[in-house]
Amino acid sequence: QKEVEQNSGPLSVPEGAIASLNCTYSDRGSQSFFWYRQYSGKSPELIMFIYSNGDKEDGRFTAQLNKASQYVSLLIRDSQPSDSATYLCAVEGGNNRKLIWGLGTSLAVNP
Amino acid sequence: NAGVTQTPKFQVLKTGQSMTLQCAQDMNHNSMYWYRQDPGMGLRLIYYSASEGTTDKGEVPNGYNVSRLNKREFSLRLESAAPSQTSVYFCASSAQVFTTDTQYFGPGTRLTVL
């Protein structure tokens, strides 16, 4: 069982809709959670991080964390074609607190 | 402020050849990392350096060596390249090792081993 699980997609949403990306993790001791975006052929770049249960909003992006259920999600409101990318979930875990990466969810926003 | 830079951007090697991938950061970060990314495997940590003068193995260190030349530079060496090392290699840096600090990635090196 992978330690960080993401639906590979592709997730397809129309322009202007809300895109919902989910990530589950296995280490109950994890404290820090990150969402990175990776465009095709490019390197990952940080979108948001979250440490506390609940929601964290940054512009059109909202990260949601539920430690009891061991999942973290990313909502993208008013999705734009420029949001089309692969979204990587990374979770800090283990005794040495290394980042554990999910395989990513591919998002396609259709005009 | 260039962030994290990597050279070369592309490289083709024959099996058994050696090469060094270079990485430099200008953000005064203490920690640096080397990842490889393969389809279906995601990002996997090869080696990391928590601070100048230290290096540690990551998830997939076999076949690689690293050198933390100074605070800015962290190189990855393939001594005898194998087709299984065909991948995209990313260097990253952060203020402190892992913890909650954002990792900033370089543009990547696309390596093909024939």
XYZ file of C-alpha atoms in Angstrom:
225
model
C 0.000 0.000 0.000
C 1.399 3.353 -1.044
C 1.799 5.805 1.789
C 0.253 8.677 -0.159
C -2.575 7.857 -2.542
C -4.041 10.042 -5.251
C -6.484 9.269 -8.022
C -4.415 9.455 -11.187
C -7.262 10.878 -13.249
C -7.520 12.458 -15.656
C -10.029 14.668 -13.920
C -11.868 16.714 -16.496
C -13.875 19.817 -15.542
C -15.404 22.628 -17.594
C -14.003 26.119 -17.354
C -15.459 27.986 -14.390
C -16.300 24.847 -12.414
C -14.829 23.691 -9.110
C -12.120 21.046 -9.371
C -11.728 18.780 -6.357
C -8.508 16.829 -5.889
C -8.083 14.307 -3.099
C -5.170 12.689 -1.305
C -5.104 10.076 1.440
C -2.114 9.173 3.574
C -1.226 6.309 5.880
C 1.025 7.846 8.577
C -1.175 9.152 11.387
C 1.789 11.093 12.740
C 2.102 13.299 9.664
C 1.942 16.985 10.472
C 2.605 18.851 7.239
C 0.854 18.564 3.911
C 1.715 20.162 0.602
C 0.109 20.586 -2.793
C 2.406 21.101 -5.776
C 1.437 21.766 -9.368
C 3.450 20.366 -12.256
C 2.870 21.417 -15.851
C 3.846 18.926 -18.518
C 7.604 18.962 -19.023
C 8.172 21.358 -16.128
C 9.220 21.068 -12.497
C 6.865 20.971 -9.488
C 5.949 24.277 -7.868
C 4.268 24.786 -4.525
C 0.631 25.867 -4.482
C -0.220 25.537 -0.807
C 0.715 23.882 2.444
C -1.519 23.116 5.415
C -0.752 21.973 8.934
C -4.009 22.297 10.865
C -7.349 20.559 10.507
C -9.863 22.543 8.546
C -9.664 24.792 5.527
C -6.975 27.124 4.278
C -7.772 29.495 1.455
C -5.433 31.277 -0.956
C -7.147 33.019 -3.842
C -8.972 30.419 -5.922
C -7.349 27.551 -4.045
C -8.577 25.949 -0.818
C -6.766 23.152 0.968
C -8.774 21.007 3.346
C -7.237 18.739 5.976
C -8.936 16.041 8.025
C -6.362 14.248 10.163
C -8.907 11.895 11.742
C -9.832 10.552 8.317
C -6.281 10.973 6.993
C -7.089 12.903 3.884
C -6.202 16.237 2.419
C -7.915 17.829 -0.541
C -7.426 20.766 -2.868
C -10.327 22.714 -4.298
C -9.817 24.988 -7.276
C -12.665 27.442 -7.786
C -13.454 29.066 -11.123
C -11.137 26.613 -12.886
C -9.223 28.004 -15.844
C -7.588 26.192 -18.778
C -4.262 27.381 -17.320
C -4.969 25.164 -14.282
C -4.583 22.094 -16.497
C -1.624 20.271 -14.946
C -0.733 17.390 -12.663
C -1.251 18.090 -8.968
C 1.081 16.369 -6.547
C 0.272 15.769 -2.902
C 3.251 15.538 -0.529
C 3.033 14.505 3.095
C 5.688 14.818 5.749
C 6.027 11.477 7.418
C 8.225 8.968 9.137
C 10.690 9.409 11.916
C 13.024 11.387 9.678
C 10.147 13.563 8.468
C 10.887 13.078 4.793
C 8.349 14.187 2.247
C 6.348 11.302 0.818
C 4.982 12.087 -2.648
C 1.813 10.886 -4.285
C 1.833 10.011 -7.975
C -0.311 13.011 -8.820
C -3.718 13.691 -10.320
C -3.945 14.970 -13.860
C -6.452 17.817 -14.237
C -7.835 19.004 -17.556
C -9.937 22.182 -17.629
C -11.939 22.383 -20.829
C -12.818 25.788 -22.352
C 17.707 35.701 -8.379
C 17.773 32.537 -10.490
C 16.484 30.155 -7.772
C 17.616 26.587 -8.478
C 19.553 25.945 -11.674
C 20.511 22.601 -13.197
C 22.855 21.603 -15.989
C 22.600 20.045 -18.444
C 18.942 20.185 -19.498
C 19.199 17.104 -21.701
C 21.735 14.305 -21.913
C 22.062 11.032 -23.812
C 24.539 8.472 -22.505
C 25.583 5.016 -23.531
C 25.487 2.209 -20.998
C 28.588 2.316 -18.827
C 29.377 5.976 -19.387
C 29.644 8.343 -16.457
C 28.413 11.866 -15.957
C 27.770 14.486 -13.310
C 24.582 16.506 -12.999
C 25.151 19.961 -11.557
C 22.796 21.907 -9.308
C 23.153 25.334 -7.734
C 20.838 27.527 -5.663
C 21.115 31.196 -4.818
C 18.508 31.330 -2.043
C 20.981 30.694 0.799
C 19.163 27.444 1.596
C 20.747 24.917 3.910
C 19.199 21.780 2.451
C 19.367 20.336 -1.026
C 17.862 17.248 -2.654
C 18.104 15.073 -5.730
C 14.967 13.370 -7.032
C 14.193 11.247 -10.030
C 10.748 11.170 -11.619
C 9.509 8.258 -13.687
C 6.054 7.571 -15.146
C 3.989 5.575 -12.683
C 6.613 5.939 -9.952
C 6.324 9.563 -9.010
C 9.072 11.571 -7.376
C 11.637 9.467 -5.560
C 14.385 10.861 -3.371
C 17.877 9.753 -4.369
C 20.093 11.669 -1.930
C 19.787 14.756 0.191
C 22.070 17.126 2.038
C 20.665 18.596 5.226
C 23.461 21.138 5.447
C 26.849 21.897 3.961
C 29.186 19.000 4.616
C 26.530 16.326 5.100
C 24.826 13.946 2.707
C 22.376 11.099 3.286
C 20.749 8.395 1.225
C 17.186 8.662 0.162
C 14.837 6.052 -1.197
C 16.789 5.010 -4.328
C 20.531 5.750 -3.880
C 22.020 2.735 -5.669
C 24.108 3.662 -8.693
C 24.521 7.292 -7.649
C 26.935 9.406 -5.648
C 26.624 13.000 -4.515
C 28.853 15.847 -3.448
C 27.821 18.935 -1.513
C 30.546 21.152 -2.884
C 29.562 24.200 -0.818
C 26.362 25.746 0.442
C 25.226 26.625 -3.080
C 26.123 23.515 -5.061
C 25.039 19.863 -4.911
C 26.087 17.478 -7.668
C 24.851 14.015 -8.604
C 27.192 11.535 -10.273
C 26.368 8.427 -12.258
C 29.548 6.345 -12.295
C 28.390 3.692 -14.776
C 25.079 4.594 -16.353
C 22.439 1.911 -16.903
C 19.232 2.035 -18.979
C 17.269 1.853 -15.683
C 18.634 5.310 -14.884
C 16.785 6.852 -17.798
C 14.650 9.434 -16.031
C 14.029 13.081 -15.333
C 16.229 14.317 -12.509
C 15.208 17.238 -10.329
C 17.310 19.106 -7.842
C 15.508 20.970 -5.062
C 16.417 23.107 -2.088
C 14.778 24.285 1.100
C 15.720 26.468 4.027
C 15.837 23.501 6.399
C 15.746 19.788 5.741
C 12.223 18.481 5.180
C 10.194 19.827 8.124
C 7.649 22.299 6.906
C 9.825 24.279 4.554
C 8.877 24.571 0.932
C 11.107 22.761 -1.499
C 11.991 24.762 -4.595
C 12.755 22.750 -7.686
C 15.144 23.278 -10.563
C 13.996 22.853 -14.180
C 15.186 19.254 -14.397
C 17.617 17.187 -16.470
C 16.183 14.715 -18.952
C 18.573 11.785 -19.125
C 18.419 8.915 -21.580
C 20.735 5.938 -21.221
C 20.982 3.758 -24.333
